[in-house]
PDB file of C-alpha atoms and ligand atoms in Angstrom:
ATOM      1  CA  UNK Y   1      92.342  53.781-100.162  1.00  0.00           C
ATOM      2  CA  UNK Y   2      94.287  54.401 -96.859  1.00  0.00           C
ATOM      3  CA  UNK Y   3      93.908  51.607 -94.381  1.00  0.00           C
ATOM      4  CA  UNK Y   4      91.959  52.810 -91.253  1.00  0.00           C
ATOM      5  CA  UNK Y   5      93.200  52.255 -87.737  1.00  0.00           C
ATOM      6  CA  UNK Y   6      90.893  53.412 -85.312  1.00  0.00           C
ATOM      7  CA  UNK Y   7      87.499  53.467 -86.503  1.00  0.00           C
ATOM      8  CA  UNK Y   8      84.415  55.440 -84.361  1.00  0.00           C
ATOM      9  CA  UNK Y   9      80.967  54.186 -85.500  1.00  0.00           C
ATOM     10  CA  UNK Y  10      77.576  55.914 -83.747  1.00  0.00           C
ATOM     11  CA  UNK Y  11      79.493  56.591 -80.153  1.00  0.00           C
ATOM     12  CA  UNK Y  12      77.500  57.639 -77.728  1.00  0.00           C
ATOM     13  CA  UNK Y  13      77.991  58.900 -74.409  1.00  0.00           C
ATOM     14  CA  UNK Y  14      75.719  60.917 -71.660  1.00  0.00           C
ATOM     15  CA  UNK Y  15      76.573  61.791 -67.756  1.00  0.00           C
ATOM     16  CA  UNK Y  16      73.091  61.921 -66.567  1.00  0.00           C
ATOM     17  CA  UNK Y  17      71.156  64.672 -68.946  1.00  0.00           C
ATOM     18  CA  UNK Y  18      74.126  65.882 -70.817  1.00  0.00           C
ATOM     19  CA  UNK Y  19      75.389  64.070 -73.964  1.00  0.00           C
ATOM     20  CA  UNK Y  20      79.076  64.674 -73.881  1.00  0.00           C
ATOM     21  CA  UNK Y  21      79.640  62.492 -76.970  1.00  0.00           C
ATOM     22  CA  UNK Y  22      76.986  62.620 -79.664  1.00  0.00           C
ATOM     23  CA  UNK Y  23      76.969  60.402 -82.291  1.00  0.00           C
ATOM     24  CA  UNK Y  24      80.236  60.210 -83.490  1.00  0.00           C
ATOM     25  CA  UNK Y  25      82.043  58.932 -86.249  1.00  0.00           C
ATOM     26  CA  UNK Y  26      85.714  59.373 -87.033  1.00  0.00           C
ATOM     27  CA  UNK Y  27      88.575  57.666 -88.820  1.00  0.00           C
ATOM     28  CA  UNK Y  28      91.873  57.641 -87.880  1.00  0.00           C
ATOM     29  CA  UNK Y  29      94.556  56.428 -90.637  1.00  0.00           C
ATOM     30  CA  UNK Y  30      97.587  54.551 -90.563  1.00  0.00           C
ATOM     31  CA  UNK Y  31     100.364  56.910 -90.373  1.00  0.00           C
ATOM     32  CA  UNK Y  32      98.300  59.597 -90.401  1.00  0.00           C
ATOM     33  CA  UNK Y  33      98.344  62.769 -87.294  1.00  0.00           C
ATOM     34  CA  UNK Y  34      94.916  63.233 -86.827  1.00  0.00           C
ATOM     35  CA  UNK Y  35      94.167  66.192 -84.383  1.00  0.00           C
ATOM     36  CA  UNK Y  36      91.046  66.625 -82.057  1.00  0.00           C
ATOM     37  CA  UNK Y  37      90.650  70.513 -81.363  1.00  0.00           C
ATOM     38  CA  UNK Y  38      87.776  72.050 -79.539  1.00  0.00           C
ATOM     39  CA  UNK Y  39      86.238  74.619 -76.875  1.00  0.00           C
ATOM     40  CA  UNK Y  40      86.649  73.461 -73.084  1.00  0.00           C
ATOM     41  CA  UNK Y  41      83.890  71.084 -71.918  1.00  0.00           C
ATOM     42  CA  UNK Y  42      83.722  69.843 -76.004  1.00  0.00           C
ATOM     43  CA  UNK Y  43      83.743  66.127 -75.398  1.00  0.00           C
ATOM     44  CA  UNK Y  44      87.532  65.958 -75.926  1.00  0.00           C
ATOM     45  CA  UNK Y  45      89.315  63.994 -72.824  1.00  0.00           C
ATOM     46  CA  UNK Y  46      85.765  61.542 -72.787  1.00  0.00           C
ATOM     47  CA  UNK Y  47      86.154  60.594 -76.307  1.00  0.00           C
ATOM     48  CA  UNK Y  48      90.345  59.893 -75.546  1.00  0.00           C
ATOM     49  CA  UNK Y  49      88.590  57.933 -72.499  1.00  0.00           C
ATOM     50  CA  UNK Y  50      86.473  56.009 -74.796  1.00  0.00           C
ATOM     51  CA  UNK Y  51      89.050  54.684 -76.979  1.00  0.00           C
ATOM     52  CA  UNK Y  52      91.598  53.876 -74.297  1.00  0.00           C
ATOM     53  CA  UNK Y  53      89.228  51.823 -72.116  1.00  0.00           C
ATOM     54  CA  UNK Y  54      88.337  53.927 -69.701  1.00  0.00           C
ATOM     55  CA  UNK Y  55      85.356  55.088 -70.557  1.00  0.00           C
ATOM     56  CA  UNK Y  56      82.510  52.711 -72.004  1.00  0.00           C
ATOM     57  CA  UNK Y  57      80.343  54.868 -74.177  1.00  0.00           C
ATOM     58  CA  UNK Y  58      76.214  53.814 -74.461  1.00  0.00           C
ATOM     59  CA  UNK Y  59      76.097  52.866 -77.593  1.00  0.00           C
ATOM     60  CA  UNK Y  60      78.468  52.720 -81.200  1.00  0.00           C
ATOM     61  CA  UNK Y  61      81.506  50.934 -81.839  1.00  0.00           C
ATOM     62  CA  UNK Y  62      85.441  51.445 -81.707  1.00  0.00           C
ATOM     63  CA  UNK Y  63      87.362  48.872 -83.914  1.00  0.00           C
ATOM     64  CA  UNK Y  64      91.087  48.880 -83.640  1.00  0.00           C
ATOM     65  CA  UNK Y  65      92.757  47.233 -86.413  1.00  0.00           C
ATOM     66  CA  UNK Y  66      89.313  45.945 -87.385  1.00  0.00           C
ATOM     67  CA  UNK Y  67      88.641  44.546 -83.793  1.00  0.00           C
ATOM     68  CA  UNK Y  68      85.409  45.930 -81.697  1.00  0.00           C
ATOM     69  CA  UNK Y  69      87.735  47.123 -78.308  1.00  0.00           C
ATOM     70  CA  UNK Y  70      84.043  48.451 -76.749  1.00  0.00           C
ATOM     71  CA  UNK Y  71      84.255  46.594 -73.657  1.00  0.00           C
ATOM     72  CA  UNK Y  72      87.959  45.471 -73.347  1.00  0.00           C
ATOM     73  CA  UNK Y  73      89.802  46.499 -70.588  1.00  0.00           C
ATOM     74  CA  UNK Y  74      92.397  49.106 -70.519  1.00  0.00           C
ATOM     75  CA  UNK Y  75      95.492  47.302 -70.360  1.00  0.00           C
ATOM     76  CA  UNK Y  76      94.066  44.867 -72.869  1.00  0.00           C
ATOM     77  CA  UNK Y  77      93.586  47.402 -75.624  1.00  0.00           C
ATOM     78  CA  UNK Y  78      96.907  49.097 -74.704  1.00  0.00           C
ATOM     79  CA  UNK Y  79      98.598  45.472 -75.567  1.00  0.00           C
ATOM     80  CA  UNK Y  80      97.466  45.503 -78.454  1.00  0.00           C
ATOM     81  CA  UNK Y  81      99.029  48.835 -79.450  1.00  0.00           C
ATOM     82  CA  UNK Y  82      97.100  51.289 -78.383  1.00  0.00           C
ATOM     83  CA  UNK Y  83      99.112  53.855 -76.481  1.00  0.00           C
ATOM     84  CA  UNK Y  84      98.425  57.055 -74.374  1.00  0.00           C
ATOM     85  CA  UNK Y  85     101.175  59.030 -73.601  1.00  0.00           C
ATOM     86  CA  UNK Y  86     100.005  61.142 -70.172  1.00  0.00           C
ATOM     87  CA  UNK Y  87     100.081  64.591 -69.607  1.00  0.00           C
ATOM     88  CA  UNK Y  88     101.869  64.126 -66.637  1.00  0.00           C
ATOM     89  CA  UNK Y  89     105.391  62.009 -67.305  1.00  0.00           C
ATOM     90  CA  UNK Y  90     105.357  59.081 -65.274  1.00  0.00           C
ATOM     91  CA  UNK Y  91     108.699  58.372 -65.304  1.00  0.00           C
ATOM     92  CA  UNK Y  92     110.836  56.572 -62.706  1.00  0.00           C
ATOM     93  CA  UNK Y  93     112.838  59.868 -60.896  1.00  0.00           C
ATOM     94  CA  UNK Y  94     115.546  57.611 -59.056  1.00  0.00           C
ATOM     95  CA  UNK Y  95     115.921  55.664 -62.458  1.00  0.00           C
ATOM     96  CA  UNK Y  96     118.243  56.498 -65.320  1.00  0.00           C
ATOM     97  CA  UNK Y  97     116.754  57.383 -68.623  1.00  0.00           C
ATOM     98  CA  UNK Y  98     117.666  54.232 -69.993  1.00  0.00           C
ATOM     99  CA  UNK Y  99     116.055  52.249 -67.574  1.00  0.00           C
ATOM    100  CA  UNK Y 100     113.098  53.885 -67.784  1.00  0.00           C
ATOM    101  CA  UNK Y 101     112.271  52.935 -71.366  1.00  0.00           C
ATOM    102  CA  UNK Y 102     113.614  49.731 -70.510  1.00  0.00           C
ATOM    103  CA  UNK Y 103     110.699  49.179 -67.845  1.00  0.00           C
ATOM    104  CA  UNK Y 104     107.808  49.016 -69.928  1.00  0.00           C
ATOM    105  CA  UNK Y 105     109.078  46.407 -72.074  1.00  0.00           C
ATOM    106  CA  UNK Y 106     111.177  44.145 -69.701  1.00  0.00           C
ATOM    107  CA  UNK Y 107     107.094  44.425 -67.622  1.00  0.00           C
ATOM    108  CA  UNK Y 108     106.064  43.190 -71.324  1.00  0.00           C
ATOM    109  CA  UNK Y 109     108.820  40.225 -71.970  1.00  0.00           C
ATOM    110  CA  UNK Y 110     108.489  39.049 -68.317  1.00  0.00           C
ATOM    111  CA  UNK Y 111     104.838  38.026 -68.150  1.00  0.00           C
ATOM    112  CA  UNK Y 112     105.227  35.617 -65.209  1.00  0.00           C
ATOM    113  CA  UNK Y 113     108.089  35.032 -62.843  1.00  0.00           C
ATOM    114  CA  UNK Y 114     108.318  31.394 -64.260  1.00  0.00           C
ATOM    115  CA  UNK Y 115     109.860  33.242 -67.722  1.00  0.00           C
ATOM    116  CA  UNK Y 116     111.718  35.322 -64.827  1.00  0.00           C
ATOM    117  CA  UNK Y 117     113.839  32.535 -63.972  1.00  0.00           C
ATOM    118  CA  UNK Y 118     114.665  31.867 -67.383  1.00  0.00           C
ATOM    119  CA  UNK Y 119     115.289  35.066 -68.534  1.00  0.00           C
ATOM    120  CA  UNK Y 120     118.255  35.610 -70.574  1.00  0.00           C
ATOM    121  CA  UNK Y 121     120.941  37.921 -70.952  1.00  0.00           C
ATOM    122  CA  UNK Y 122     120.708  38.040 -74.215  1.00  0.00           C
ATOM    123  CA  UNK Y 123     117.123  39.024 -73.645  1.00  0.00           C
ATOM    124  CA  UNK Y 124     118.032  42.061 -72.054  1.00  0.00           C
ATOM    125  CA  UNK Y 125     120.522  43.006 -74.323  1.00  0.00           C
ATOM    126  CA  UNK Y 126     117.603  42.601 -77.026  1.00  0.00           C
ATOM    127  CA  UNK Y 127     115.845  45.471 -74.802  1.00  0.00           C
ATOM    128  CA  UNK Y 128     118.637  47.858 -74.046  1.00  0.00           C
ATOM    129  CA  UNK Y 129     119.319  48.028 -77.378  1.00  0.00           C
ATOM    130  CA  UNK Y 130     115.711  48.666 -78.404  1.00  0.00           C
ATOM    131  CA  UNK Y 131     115.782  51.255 -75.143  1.00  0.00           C
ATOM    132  CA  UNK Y 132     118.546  53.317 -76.852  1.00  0.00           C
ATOM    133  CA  UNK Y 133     117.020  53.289 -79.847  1.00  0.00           C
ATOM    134  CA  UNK Y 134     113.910  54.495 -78.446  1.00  0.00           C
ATOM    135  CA  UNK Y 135     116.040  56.945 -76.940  1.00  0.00           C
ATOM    136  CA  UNK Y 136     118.091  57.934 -80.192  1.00  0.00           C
ATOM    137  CA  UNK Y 137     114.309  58.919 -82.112  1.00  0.00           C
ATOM    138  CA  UNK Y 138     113.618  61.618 -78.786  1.00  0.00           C
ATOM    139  CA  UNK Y 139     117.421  62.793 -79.047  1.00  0.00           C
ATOM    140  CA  UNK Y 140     118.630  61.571 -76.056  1.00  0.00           C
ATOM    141  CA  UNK Y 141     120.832  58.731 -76.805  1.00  0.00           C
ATOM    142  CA  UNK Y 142     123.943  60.856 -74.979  1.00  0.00           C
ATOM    143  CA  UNK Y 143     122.200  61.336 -71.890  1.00  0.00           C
ATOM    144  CA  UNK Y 144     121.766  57.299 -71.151  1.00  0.00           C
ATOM    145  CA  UNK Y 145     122.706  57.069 -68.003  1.00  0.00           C
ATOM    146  CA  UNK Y 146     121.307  60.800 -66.720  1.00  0.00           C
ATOM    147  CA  UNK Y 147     118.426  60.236 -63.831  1.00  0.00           C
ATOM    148  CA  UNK Y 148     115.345  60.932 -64.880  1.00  0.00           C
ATOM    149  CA  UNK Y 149     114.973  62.918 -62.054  1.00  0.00           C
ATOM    150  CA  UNK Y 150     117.413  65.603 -62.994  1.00  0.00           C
ATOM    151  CA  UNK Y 151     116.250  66.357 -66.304  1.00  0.00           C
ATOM    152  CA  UNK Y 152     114.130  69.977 -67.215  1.00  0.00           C
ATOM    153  CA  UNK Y 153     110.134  69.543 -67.477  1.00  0.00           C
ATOM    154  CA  UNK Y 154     110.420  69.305 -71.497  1.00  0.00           C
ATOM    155  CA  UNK Y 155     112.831  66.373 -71.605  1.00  0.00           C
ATOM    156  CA  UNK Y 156     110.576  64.656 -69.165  1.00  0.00           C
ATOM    157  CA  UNK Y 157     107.811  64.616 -71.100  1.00  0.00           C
ATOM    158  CA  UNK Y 158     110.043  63.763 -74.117  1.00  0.00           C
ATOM    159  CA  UNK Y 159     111.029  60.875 -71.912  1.00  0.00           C
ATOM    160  CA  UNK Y 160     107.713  59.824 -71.684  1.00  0.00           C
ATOM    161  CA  UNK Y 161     107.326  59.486 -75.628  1.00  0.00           C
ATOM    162  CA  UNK Y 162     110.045  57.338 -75.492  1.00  0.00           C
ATOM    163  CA  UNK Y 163     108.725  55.312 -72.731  1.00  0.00           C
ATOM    164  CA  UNK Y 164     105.771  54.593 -75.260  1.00  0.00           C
ATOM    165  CA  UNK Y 165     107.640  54.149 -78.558  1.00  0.00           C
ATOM    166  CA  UNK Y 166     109.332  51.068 -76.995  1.00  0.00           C
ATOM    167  CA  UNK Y 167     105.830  49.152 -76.714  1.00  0.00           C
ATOM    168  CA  UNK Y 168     105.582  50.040 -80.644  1.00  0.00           C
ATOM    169  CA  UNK Y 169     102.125  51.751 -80.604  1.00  0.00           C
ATOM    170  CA  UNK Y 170     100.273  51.400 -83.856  1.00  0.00           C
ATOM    171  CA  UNK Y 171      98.574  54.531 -82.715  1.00  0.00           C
ATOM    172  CA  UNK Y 172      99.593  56.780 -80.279  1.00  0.00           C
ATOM    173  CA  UNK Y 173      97.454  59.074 -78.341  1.00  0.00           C
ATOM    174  CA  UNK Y 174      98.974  62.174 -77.278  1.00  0.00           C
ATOM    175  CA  UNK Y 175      96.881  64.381 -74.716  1.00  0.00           C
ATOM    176  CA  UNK Y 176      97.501  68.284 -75.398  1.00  0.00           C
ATOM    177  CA  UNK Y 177     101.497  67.284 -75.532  1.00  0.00           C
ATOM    178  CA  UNK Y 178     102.594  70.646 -75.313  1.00  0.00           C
ATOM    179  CA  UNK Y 179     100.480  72.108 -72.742  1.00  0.00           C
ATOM    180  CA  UNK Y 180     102.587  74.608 -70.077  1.00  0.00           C
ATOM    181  CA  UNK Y 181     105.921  74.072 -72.377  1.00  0.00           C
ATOM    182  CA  UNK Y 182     107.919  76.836 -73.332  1.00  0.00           C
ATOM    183  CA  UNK Y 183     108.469  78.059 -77.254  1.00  0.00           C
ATOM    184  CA  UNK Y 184     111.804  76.215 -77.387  1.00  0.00           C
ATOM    185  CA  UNK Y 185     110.204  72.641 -76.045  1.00  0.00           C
ATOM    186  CA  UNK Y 186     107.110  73.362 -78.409  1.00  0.00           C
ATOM    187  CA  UNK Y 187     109.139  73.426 -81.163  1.00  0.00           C
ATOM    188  CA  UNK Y 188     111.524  70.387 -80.158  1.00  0.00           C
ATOM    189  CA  UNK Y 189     108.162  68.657 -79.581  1.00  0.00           C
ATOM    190  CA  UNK Y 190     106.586  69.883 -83.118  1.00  0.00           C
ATOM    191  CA  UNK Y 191     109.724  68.230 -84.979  1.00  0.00           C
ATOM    192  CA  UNK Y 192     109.902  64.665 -82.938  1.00  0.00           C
ATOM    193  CA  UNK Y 193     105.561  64.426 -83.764  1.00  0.00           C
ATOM    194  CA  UNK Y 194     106.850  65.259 -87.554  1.00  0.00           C
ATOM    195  CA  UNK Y 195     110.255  62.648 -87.232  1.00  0.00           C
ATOM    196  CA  UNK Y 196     108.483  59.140 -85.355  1.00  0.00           C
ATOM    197  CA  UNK Y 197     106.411  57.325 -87.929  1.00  0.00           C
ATOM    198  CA  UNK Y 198     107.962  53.740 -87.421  1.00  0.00           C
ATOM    199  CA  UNK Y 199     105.645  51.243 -88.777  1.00  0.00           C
ATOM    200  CA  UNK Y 200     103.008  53.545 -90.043  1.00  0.00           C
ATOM    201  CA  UNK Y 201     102.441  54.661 -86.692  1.00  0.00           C
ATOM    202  CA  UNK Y 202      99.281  56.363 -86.126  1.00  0.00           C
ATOM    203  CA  UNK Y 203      98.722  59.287 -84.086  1.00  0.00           C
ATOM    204  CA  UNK Y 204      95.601  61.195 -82.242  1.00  0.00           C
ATOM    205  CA  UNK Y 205      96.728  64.458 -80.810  1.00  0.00           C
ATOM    206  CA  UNK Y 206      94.353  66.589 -78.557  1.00  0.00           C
ATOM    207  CA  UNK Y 207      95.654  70.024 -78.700  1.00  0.00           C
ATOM    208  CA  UNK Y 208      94.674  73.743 -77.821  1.00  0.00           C
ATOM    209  CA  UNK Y 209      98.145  75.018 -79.224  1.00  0.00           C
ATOM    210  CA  UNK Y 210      96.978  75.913 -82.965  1.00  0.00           C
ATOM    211  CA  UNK Y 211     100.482  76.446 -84.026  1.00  0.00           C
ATOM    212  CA  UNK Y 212     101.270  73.125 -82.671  1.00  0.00           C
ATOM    213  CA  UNK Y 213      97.824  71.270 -84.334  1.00  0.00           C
ATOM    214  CA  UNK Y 214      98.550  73.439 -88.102  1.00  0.00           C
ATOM    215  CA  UNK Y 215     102.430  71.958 -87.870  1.00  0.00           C
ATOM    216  CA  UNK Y 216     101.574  68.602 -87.420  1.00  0.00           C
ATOM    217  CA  UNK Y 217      98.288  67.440 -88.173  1.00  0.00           C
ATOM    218  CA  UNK Y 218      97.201  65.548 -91.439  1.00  0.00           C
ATOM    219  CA  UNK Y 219      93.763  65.697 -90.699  1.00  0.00           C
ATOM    220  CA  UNK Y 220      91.504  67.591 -88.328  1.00  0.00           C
ATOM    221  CA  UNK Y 221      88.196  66.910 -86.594  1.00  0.00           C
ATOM    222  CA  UNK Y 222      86.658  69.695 -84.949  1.00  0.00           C
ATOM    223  CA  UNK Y 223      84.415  69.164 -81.398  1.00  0.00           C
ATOM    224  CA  UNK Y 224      82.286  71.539 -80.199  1.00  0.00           C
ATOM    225  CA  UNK Y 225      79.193  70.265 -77.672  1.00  0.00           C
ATOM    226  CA  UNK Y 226      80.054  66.304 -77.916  1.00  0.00           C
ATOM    227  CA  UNK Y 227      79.321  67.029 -81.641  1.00  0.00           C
ATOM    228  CA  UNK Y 228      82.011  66.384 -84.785  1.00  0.00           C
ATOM    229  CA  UNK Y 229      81.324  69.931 -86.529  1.00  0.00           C
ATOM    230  CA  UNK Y 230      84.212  69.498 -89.171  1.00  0.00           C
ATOM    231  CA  UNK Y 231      86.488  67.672 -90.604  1.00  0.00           C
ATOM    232  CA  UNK Y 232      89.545  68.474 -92.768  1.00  0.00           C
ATOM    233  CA  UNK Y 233      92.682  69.294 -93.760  1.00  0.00           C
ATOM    234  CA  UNK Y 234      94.504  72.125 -92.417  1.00  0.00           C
ATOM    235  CA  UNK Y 235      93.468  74.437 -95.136  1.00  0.00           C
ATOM    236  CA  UNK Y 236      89.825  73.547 -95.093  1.00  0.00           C
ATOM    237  CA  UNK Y 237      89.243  73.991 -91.192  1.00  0.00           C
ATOM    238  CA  UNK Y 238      90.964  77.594 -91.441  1.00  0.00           C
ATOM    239  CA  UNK Y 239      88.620  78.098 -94.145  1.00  0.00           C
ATOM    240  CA  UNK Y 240      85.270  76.686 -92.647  1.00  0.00           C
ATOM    241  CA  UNK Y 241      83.042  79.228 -90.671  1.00  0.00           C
ATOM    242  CA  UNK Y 242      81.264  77.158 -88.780  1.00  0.00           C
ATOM    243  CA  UNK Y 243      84.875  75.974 -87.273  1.00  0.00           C
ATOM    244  CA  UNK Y 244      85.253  79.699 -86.271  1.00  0.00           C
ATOM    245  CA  UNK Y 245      81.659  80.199 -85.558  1.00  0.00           C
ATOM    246  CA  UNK Y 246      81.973  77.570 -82.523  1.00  0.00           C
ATOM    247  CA  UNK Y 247      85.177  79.086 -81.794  1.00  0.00           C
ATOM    248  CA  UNK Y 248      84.165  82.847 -81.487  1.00  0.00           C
ATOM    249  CA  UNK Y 249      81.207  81.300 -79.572  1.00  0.00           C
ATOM    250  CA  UNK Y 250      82.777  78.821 -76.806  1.00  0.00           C
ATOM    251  CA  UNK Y 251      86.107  80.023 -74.493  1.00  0.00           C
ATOM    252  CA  UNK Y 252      89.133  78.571 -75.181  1.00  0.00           C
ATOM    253  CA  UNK Y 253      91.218  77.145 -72.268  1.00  0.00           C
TER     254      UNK Y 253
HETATM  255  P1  ADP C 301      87.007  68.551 -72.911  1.00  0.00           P
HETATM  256  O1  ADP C 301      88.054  67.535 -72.661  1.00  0.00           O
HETATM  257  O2  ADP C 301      86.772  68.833 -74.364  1.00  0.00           O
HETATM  258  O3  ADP C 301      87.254  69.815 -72.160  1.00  0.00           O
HETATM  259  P2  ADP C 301      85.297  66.699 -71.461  1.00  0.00           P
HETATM  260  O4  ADP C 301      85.252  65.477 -72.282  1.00  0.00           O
HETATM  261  O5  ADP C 301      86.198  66.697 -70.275  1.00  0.00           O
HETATM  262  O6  ADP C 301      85.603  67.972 -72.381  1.00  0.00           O
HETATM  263  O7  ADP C 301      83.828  67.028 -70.935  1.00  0.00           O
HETATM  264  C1  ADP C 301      82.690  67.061 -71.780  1.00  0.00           C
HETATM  265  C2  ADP C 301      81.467  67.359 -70.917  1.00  0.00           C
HETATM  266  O8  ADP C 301      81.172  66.217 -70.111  1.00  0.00           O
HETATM  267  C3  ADP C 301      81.656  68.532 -69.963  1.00  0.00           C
HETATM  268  O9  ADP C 301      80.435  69.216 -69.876  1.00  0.00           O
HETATM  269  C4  ADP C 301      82.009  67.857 -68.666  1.00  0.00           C
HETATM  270  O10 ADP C 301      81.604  68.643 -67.562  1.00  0.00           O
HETATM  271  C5  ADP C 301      81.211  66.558 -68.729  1.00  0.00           C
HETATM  272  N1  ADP C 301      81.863  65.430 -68.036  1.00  0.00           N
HETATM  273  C6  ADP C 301      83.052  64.894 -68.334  1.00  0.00           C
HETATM  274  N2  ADP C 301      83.331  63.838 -67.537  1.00  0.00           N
HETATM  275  C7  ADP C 301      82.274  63.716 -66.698  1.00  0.00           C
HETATM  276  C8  ADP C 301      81.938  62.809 -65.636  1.00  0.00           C
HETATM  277  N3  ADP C 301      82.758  61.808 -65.300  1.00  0.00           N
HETATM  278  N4  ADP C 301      80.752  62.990 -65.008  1.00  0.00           N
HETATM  279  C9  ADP C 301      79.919  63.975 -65.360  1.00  0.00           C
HETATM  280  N5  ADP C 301      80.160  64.856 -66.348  1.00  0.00           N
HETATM  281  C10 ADP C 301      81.316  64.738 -67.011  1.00  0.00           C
HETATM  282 MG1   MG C 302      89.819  67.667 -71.487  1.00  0.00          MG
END
């Protein structure tokens, strides 16, 4: 049996009349890519919202590593290695790459400014060298000392998954990561989702891009009115016609 990361139980979730998230149930796998596909308006970005925090749904559970996180704050659950990586890179423009994946975990390491004071050198060696790492999984390692500023759209937003690799997510949440890239940054994108797996990282990836969600994905759930109307593996939701029924039927973004 594969050991389950993220597990939905009976989730819940209305904004006044409308039930964007009915009764769900999903589980995600350790090292697994499980993709979330769906019509616009399908319940995708609340359920995301739900298991980062932001969102509290009416009723159900989400355990993480085993742990209930319904009710924990958003920062909390992403300490405990639960990571988003945004649309939208937020990434330091003024900074160089290499100290922008060296912020989020120097932000970790120096929890008050007591351990500031005492803060070694060594201590930030211990991080650079992690940074460049980071940076050597994305591709980037030769570009260190580049501002973030300067580089193209794509290598932002590869930036960003670099940014989030140094807080070593046990699952990683990517919203649509390819959205508005060109062919060439799809691609480069497709092949670093296939090449980071360190420590049987797990990984939920919301995508319209069906290229993108057939190259990468281990397991899909389909979402079509806050409802889970499939789930398989590649083969079986290109095969199921109620997953093309719902897809015929609602508009694509
Ligand atoms: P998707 O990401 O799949 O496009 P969403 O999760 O954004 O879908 O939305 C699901 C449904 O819930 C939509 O009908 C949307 O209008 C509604 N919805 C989402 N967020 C809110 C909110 N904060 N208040 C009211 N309705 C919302
Ligand atoms: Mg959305």
């Amino acid at each position: 049996m594969s050991e389950s990361v993220l597990k939905i139980t009976n989730v819940n979730k209305s904004f006044g009349g409308l039930k964007a998230l009915n009764n769900i149930n999903l589980n995600i796998e350790k090292g697994k890519v499980h993709a979330i596909i769906g019509p616009n308006g399908a319940g995708k970005s609340t359920l995301l919202n739900v298991c980062i925090g932001l969102l509290a749904p009416d009723t159900g559970t989400v355990e993480f590593n085993g742990k209930n996180i319904v009710g924990k704050q958003a920062h909390e659950i992403n300490q405990m290695g639960l990571v988003r990586v945004f649309q939208t890179p937020e990434i330091f423009a003024d900074l160089s790459l290499l100290e922008n994946v060296m912020v989020p975990a120097l932000a970790k390491r120096d929890g008050s400014f007591k351990f500031k004071i005492f803060r070694s050198l060594a201590n930030e060696v211990d991080i650079m060298e992690e940074a460049i790492s980071a940076l050597d999984s994305i591709g980037m390692s030769d570009k260190l000392y580049q501002l973030a500023g300067s580089m193209s759209r794509g290598d932002k937003r590869r930036l960003e998954l670099a940014v989030c690799l140094i807080q070593h997510p046990k699952l990683l949440l990517l919203d649509e990561p390819t959205a508005g890239m060109a062919r060439h940054d799809t691609n480069q994108t497709i092949e670093l989702l296939k090449k980071i797996k360190e420590g049987g990282m797990a990984k939920i990836i919301i995508e319209h891009d069906m290229h993108v969600v057939f190259s990468v994905a281990d397991t899909i759930s389909v979402l079509a009115r806050g409802e889970i109307i499939a789930t398989g593996t590649p083969d079986e939701i290109k095969g199921n016609p109620v997953v093309q029924e719902a897809y015929l039927g609602g508009s694509d973004e």
